[in-house]
PDB file of C-alpha atoms in Angstrom:
ATOM      1  CA  HIS A   1      71.140-124.986 -29.906  1.00 48.00           C
ATOM      2  CA  VAL A   2      74.115-123.429 -28.157  1.00 53.00           C
ATOM      3  CA  PRO A   3      74.473-119.711 -28.869  1.00 63.00           C
ATOM      4  CA  ALA A   4      77.775-118.407 -30.129  1.00 75.00           C
ATOM      5  CA  LEU A   5      77.301-115.284 -28.031  1.00 77.00           C
ATOM      6  CA  LEU A   6      78.739-116.728 -24.795  1.00 89.00           C
ATOM      7  CA  GLN A   7      81.658-118.228 -26.719  1.00 89.00           C
ATOM      8  CA  GLN A   8      82.892-114.695 -27.418  1.00 85.00           C
ATOM      9  CA  ILE A   9      83.834-114.395 -23.748  1.00 91.00           C
ATOM     10  CA  GLU A  10      87.418-115.259 -22.924  1.00 91.00           C
ATOM     11  CA  GLY A  11      87.569-118.699 -21.303  1.00 94.00           C
ATOM     12  CA  ILE A  12      84.151-119.858 -22.582  1.00 95.00           C
ATOM     13  CA  GLY A  13      84.217-122.341 -25.440  1.00 93.00           C
ATOM     14  CA  PRO A  14      81.526-124.641 -26.844  1.00 92.00           C
ATOM     15  CA  LYS A  15      81.643-127.058 -23.874  1.00 94.00           C
ATOM     16  CA  TYR A  16      81.301-124.366 -21.205  1.00 95.00           C
ATOM     17  CA  SER A  17      78.723-122.491 -23.275  1.00 93.00           C
ATOM     18  CA  GLU A  18      76.606-125.651 -23.422  1.00 92.00           C
ATOM     19  CA  LEU A  19      76.900-126.210 -19.652  1.00 94.00           C
ATOM     20  CA  LEU A  20      75.886-122.622 -18.926  1.00 95.00           C
ATOM     21  CA  TRP A  21      72.976-122.911 -21.393  1.00 92.00           C
ATOM     22  CA  LYS A  22      71.717-126.057 -19.619  1.00 93.00           C
ATOM     23  CA  HIS A  23      71.703-124.117 -16.336  1.00 95.00           C
ATOM     24  CA  GLY A  24      69.662-121.235 -17.782  1.00 92.00           C
ATOM     25  CA  ILE A  25      72.568-118.884 -18.481  1.00 93.00           C
ATOM     26  CA  LYS A  26      71.889-118.019 -22.117  1.00 87.00           C
ATOM     27  CA  SER A  27      73.142-114.452 -22.499  1.00 84.00           C
ATOM     28  CA  ILE A  28      75.830-112.101 -21.308  1.00 85.00           C
ATOM     29  CA  ALA A  29      73.224-110.426 -19.091  1.00 84.00           C
ATOM     30  CA  ASP A  30      72.390-113.806 -17.505  1.00 90.00           C
ATOM     31  CA  LEU A  31      76.090-114.420 -16.962  1.00 93.00           C
ATOM     32  CA  ALA A  32      76.563-110.978 -15.386  1.00 91.00           C
ATOM     33  CA  ASP A  33      73.781-111.837 -12.910  1.00 93.00           C
ATOM     34  CA  THR A  34      75.586-115.050 -11.877  1.00 96.00           C
ATOM     35  CA  SER A  35      78.011-115.049  -8.958  1.00 97.00           C
ATOM     36  CA  VAL A  36      81.695-115.804  -9.440  1.00 97.00           C
ATOM     37  CA  ARG A  37      81.328-118.851  -7.204  1.00 98.00           C
ATOM     38  CA  ASP A  38      78.342-120.212  -9.179  1.00 98.00           C
ATOM     39  CA  ILE A  39      80.228-119.879 -12.475  1.00 97.00           C
ATOM     40  CA  GLU A  40      83.183-121.781 -11.022  1.00 98.00           C
ATOM     41  CA  TYR A  41      80.895-124.432  -9.526  1.00 98.00           C
ATOM     42  CA  LEU A  42      78.848-124.976 -12.714  1.00 97.00           C
ATOM     43  CA  LEU A  43      81.973-125.257 -14.858  1.00 97.00           C
ATOM     44  CA  ASN A  44      84.019-127.185 -12.266  1.00 97.00           C
ATOM     45  CA  ARG A  45      86.779-124.569 -12.305  1.00 97.00           C
ATOM     46  CA  ASN A  46      88.893-123.015  -9.560  1.00 97.00           C
ATOM     47  CA  PRO A  47      89.274-119.327  -8.690  1.00 97.00           C
ATOM     48  CA  PRO A  48      89.990-116.868 -10.222  1.00 97.00           C
ATOM     49  CA  PHE A  49      88.289-118.343 -13.335  1.00 97.00           C
ATOM     50  CA  GLY A  50      84.854-116.872 -12.509  1.00 97.00           C
ATOM     51  CA  THR A  51      86.339-113.440 -11.870  1.00 97.00           C
ATOM     52  CA  ARG A  52      88.122-113.498 -15.240  1.00 96.00           C
ATOM     53  CA  VAL A  53      84.965-114.601 -17.065  1.00 96.00           C
ATOM     54  CA  LEU A  54      82.892-111.815 -15.514  1.00 95.00           C
ATOM     55  CA  ALA A  55      85.625-109.250 -16.265  1.00 93.00           C
ATOM     56  CA  SER A  56      85.628-110.329 -19.917  1.00 90.00           C
ATOM     57  CA  ALA A  57      81.807-110.246 -20.052  1.00 88.00           C
ATOM     58  CA  SER A  58      81.747-106.715 -18.610  1.00 85.00           C
ATOM     59  CA  LEU A  59      83.512-105.420 -21.736  1.00 79.00           C
ATOM     60  CA  PHE A  60      80.454-106.126 -23.906  1.00 75.00           C
ATOM     61  CA  PRO A  61      77.979-103.289 -24.277  1.00 71.00           C
ATOM     62  CA  VAL A  62      74.432-103.730 -23.026  1.00 73.00           C
ATOM     63  CA  TYR A  63      71.819-103.304 -25.751  1.00 79.00           C
ATOM     64  CA  ARG A  64      68.192-102.314 -25.304  1.00 83.00           C
ATOM     65  CA  LEU A  65      65.762-102.985 -28.118  1.00 89.00           C
ATOM     66  CA  SER A  66      62.440-101.191 -28.412  1.00 93.00           C
ATOM     67  CA  VAL A  67      59.907-101.712 -31.165  1.00 95.00           C
ATOM     68  CA  ASP A  68      56.767 -99.734 -31.976  1.00 95.00           C
ATOM     69  CA  THR A  69      54.263-101.172 -34.429  1.00 95.00           C
ATOM     70  CA  TYR A  70      51.545 -99.387 -36.366  1.00 93.00           C
ATOM     71  CA  TRP A  71      49.337 -99.949 -39.385  1.00 93.00           C
ATOM     72  CA  VAL A  72      49.815 -97.546 -42.310  1.00 92.00           C
ATOM     73  CA  ASP A  73      46.684 -98.853 -44.031  1.00 91.00           C
ATOM     74  CA  LYS A  74      44.622-102.061 -43.973  1.00 88.00           C
ATOM     75  CA  CYS A  75      47.427-104.169 -45.423  1.00 90.00           C
ATOM     76  CA  SER A  76      50.726-102.479 -44.459  1.00 92.00           C
ATOM     77  CA  LEU A  77      52.369-102.842 -41.061  1.00 92.00           C
ATOM     78  CA  VAL A  78      55.401-100.743 -40.023  1.00 94.00           C
ATOM     79  CA  PHE A  79      57.891-101.543 -37.277  1.00 94.00           C
ATOM     80  CA  SER A  80      59.971 -98.707 -35.797  1.00 95.00           C
ATOM     81  CA  ILE A  81      63.091-100.238 -34.287  1.00 94.00           C
ATOM     82  CA  LYS A  82      65.390 -98.469 -31.845  1.00 91.00           C
ATOM     83  CA  VAL A  83      68.573 -99.980 -30.401  1.00 87.00           C
ATOM     84  CA  ASP A  84      70.330 -98.207 -27.531  1.00 82.00           C
ATOM     85  CA  SER A  85      73.696 -99.037 -26.048  1.00 74.00           C
ATOM     86  CA  ASP A  86      74.738 -97.446 -22.798  1.00 58.00           C
ATOM     87  CA  ILE A  87      78.384 -97.261 -21.785  1.00 48.00           C
ATOM     88  CA  LYS A  88      77.588 -97.164 -18.076  1.00 42.00           C
ATOM     89  CA  LYS A  89      76.589-100.833 -18.051  1.00 40.00           C
ATOM     90  CA  SER A  90      79.258-102.120 -20.404  1.00 40.00           C
ATOM     91  CA  GLY A  91      82.236-102.020 -18.076  1.00 42.00           C
ATOM     92  CA  SER A  92      84.226 -99.746 -20.407  1.00 41.00           C
ATOM     93  CA  ARG A  93      84.964 -96.202 -19.284  1.00 41.00           C
ATOM     94  CA  PRO A  94      86.226 -93.292 -21.374  1.00 39.00           C
ATOM     95  CA  GLU A  95      89.120 -92.724 -18.977  1.00 42.00           C
ATOM     96  CA  ASP A  96      90.385 -96.234 -19.792  1.00 44.00           C
ATOM     97  CA  SER A  97      90.447 -95.612 -23.549  1.00 42.00           C
ATOM     98  CA  ASP A  98      94.245 -95.520 -23.824  1.00 44.00           C
ATOM     99  CA  MET A  99      94.548 -98.904 -22.126  1.00 41.00           C
ATOM    100  CA  GLN A 100      91.902-100.755 -24.131  1.00 44.00           C
ATOM    101  CA  PRO A 101      92.690-102.589 -27.345  1.00 43.00           C
ATOM    102  CA  ALA A 102      90.962-101.123 -30.400  1.00 42.00           C
ATOM    103  CA  ILE A 103      88.976-104.315 -30.897  1.00 43.00           C
ATOM    104  CA  LEU A 104      87.141-103.670 -27.611  1.00 51.00           C
ATOM    105  CA  ARG A 105      86.398-100.067 -28.531  1.00 61.00           C
ATOM    106  CA  LYS A 106      84.418-100.815 -31.698  1.00 68.00           C
ATOM    107  CA  VAL A 107      81.881-103.614 -31.362  1.00 67.00           C
ATOM    108  CA  PRO A 108      79.781-104.837 -34.282  1.00 75.00           C
ATOM    109  CA  PHE A 109      76.174-105.723 -33.662  1.00 80.00           C
ATOM    110  CA  SER A 110      73.452-107.193 -35.800  1.00 85.00           C
ATOM    111  CA  VAL A 111      69.785-106.341 -36.045  1.00 88.00           C
ATOM    112  CA  ILE A 112      67.725-109.075 -37.641  1.00 89.00           C
ATOM    113  CA  ALA A 113      63.983-109.186 -38.264  1.00 90.00           C
ATOM    114  CA  TYR A 114      62.068-112.092 -39.749  1.00 89.00           C
ATOM    115  CA  THR A 115      58.631-113.641 -39.719  1.00 90.00           C
ATOM    116  CA  ASP A 116      57.847-116.986 -38.128  1.00 87.00           C
ATOM    117  CA  ASP A 117      57.438-118.388 -41.649  1.00 85.00           C
ATOM    118  CA  GLU A 118      61.093-117.411 -42.294  1.00 82.00           C
ATOM    119  CA  GLN A 119      60.549-114.344 -44.464  1.00 87.00           C
ATOM    120  CA  MET A 120      63.617-112.122 -43.918  1.00 89.00           C
ATOM    121  CA  LEU A 121      62.643-108.502 -43.319  1.00 90.00           C
ATOM    122  CA  LEU A 122      65.933-106.960 -42.199  1.00 88.00           C
ATOM    123  CA  LEU A 123      69.531-107.962 -41.634  1.00 87.00           C
ATOM    124  CA  LYS A 124      71.608-104.936 -40.712  1.00 87.00           C
ATOM    125  CA  PHE A 125      75.158-104.769 -39.392  1.00 84.00           C
ATOM    126  CA  GLU A 126      76.214-101.701 -37.413  1.00 82.00           C
ATOM    127  CA  VAL A 127      79.223-100.763 -35.297  1.00 77.00           C
ATOM    128  CA  VAL A 128      79.036 -99.066 -31.919  1.00 68.00           C
ATOM    129  CA  ASP A 129      81.923 -97.241 -30.263  1.00 67.00           C
ATOM    130  CA  VAL A 130      81.711 -98.518 -26.685  1.00 59.00           C
ATOM    131  CA  LEU A 131      83.632 -95.495 -25.434  1.00 64.00           C
ATOM    132  CA  SER A 132      80.924 -93.051 -26.456  1.00 63.00           C
ATOM    133  CA  ARG A 133      78.450 -92.152 -23.725  1.00 57.00           C
ATOM    134  CA  SER A 134      75.394 -93.373 -25.603  1.00 57.00           C
ATOM    135  CA  THR A 135      74.827 -94.821 -29.031  1.00 70.00           C
ATOM    136  CA  CYS A 136      71.465 -95.159 -30.688  1.00 79.00           C
ATOM    137  CA  TYR A 137      70.492 -96.835 -33.958  1.00 83.00           C
ATOM    138  CA  GLU A 138      67.021 -96.383 -35.452  1.00 89.00           C
ATOM    139  CA  THR A 139      65.337 -97.843 -38.511  1.00 91.00           C
ATOM    140  CA  GLN A 140      61.931 -98.824 -39.854  1.00 93.00           C
ATOM    141  CA  ILE A 141      60.767-101.860 -41.761  1.00 93.00           C
ATOM    142  CA  GLY A 142      57.463-102.549 -43.437  1.00 92.00           C
ATOM    143  CA  LEU A 143      55.478-105.700 -43.956  1.00 91.00           C
ATOM    144  CA  CYS A 144      52.784-105.790 -46.626  1.00 91.00           C
ATOM    145  CA  ASN A 145      49.878-108.210 -46.425  1.00 88.00           C
ATOM    146  CA  PRO A 146      51.032-110.065 -43.306  1.00 88.00           C
ATOM    147  CA  THR A 147      49.598-113.541 -42.865  1.00 84.00           C
ATOM    148  CA  PRO A 148      46.924-113.461 -40.138  1.00 85.00           C
ATOM    149  CA  GLY A 149      48.365-114.783 -36.887  1.00 86.00           C
ATOM    150  CA  SER A 150      51.963-114.606 -38.090  1.00 87.00           C
ATOM    151  CA  LYS A 151      54.654-113.298 -35.782  1.00 89.00           C
ATOM    152  CA  VAL A 152      57.638-111.058 -36.421  1.00 90.00           C
ATOM    153  CA  VAL A 153      60.854-111.718 -34.500  1.00 88.00           C
ATOM    154  CA  ILE A 154      63.323-108.854 -34.023  1.00 89.00           C
ATOM    155  CA  GLU A 155      66.703-109.510 -32.399  1.00 85.00           C
ATOM    156  CA  VAL A 156      69.845-107.553 -31.615  1.00 84.00           C
ATOM    157  CA  ALA A 157      73.192-109.067 -30.667  1.00 75.00           C
ATOM    158  CA  PRO A 158      76.766-107.784 -30.239  1.00 68.00           C
ATOM    159  CA  GLU A 159      78.005-110.052 -32.988  1.00 65.00           C
ATOM    160  CA  THR A 160      77.600-110.553 -36.711  1.00 47.00           C
ATOM    161  CA  TYR A 161      75.516-113.442 -37.994  1.00 40.00           C
TER     162      TYR A 161
END
């Protein structure tokens, strides 16, 4: 499984995404933690390719997902989901707003929640303005009569599924 997330970065297609994935680089955060030289070495590319890739990756906002879980009664479980995006880590600055294309200013993201037995709990699309100082999205979902031992997976990504 090769994620589409890395393929959103300029210069990274399916082939390069697969190579990065095989070397443990599976997210934009992983890529940001990789040196320019290592990117060029792994993908067998010459400078300034790595610099361009990291510059493109820096335009994506960084999301933080927090989830609190509590029981309402003996058979109802509630998940409080909070997604934060902070401009300081995204590489976009308000003073650059006139120079940035509109497509980089408004970034869609998806929040998806499902059980390990594939019961969909939430699929929500939101848009964050990366030029705002901080953007927060909050929601709650409930699960009635969860199967003992089942797991709930909650994900956030700067893309639409």
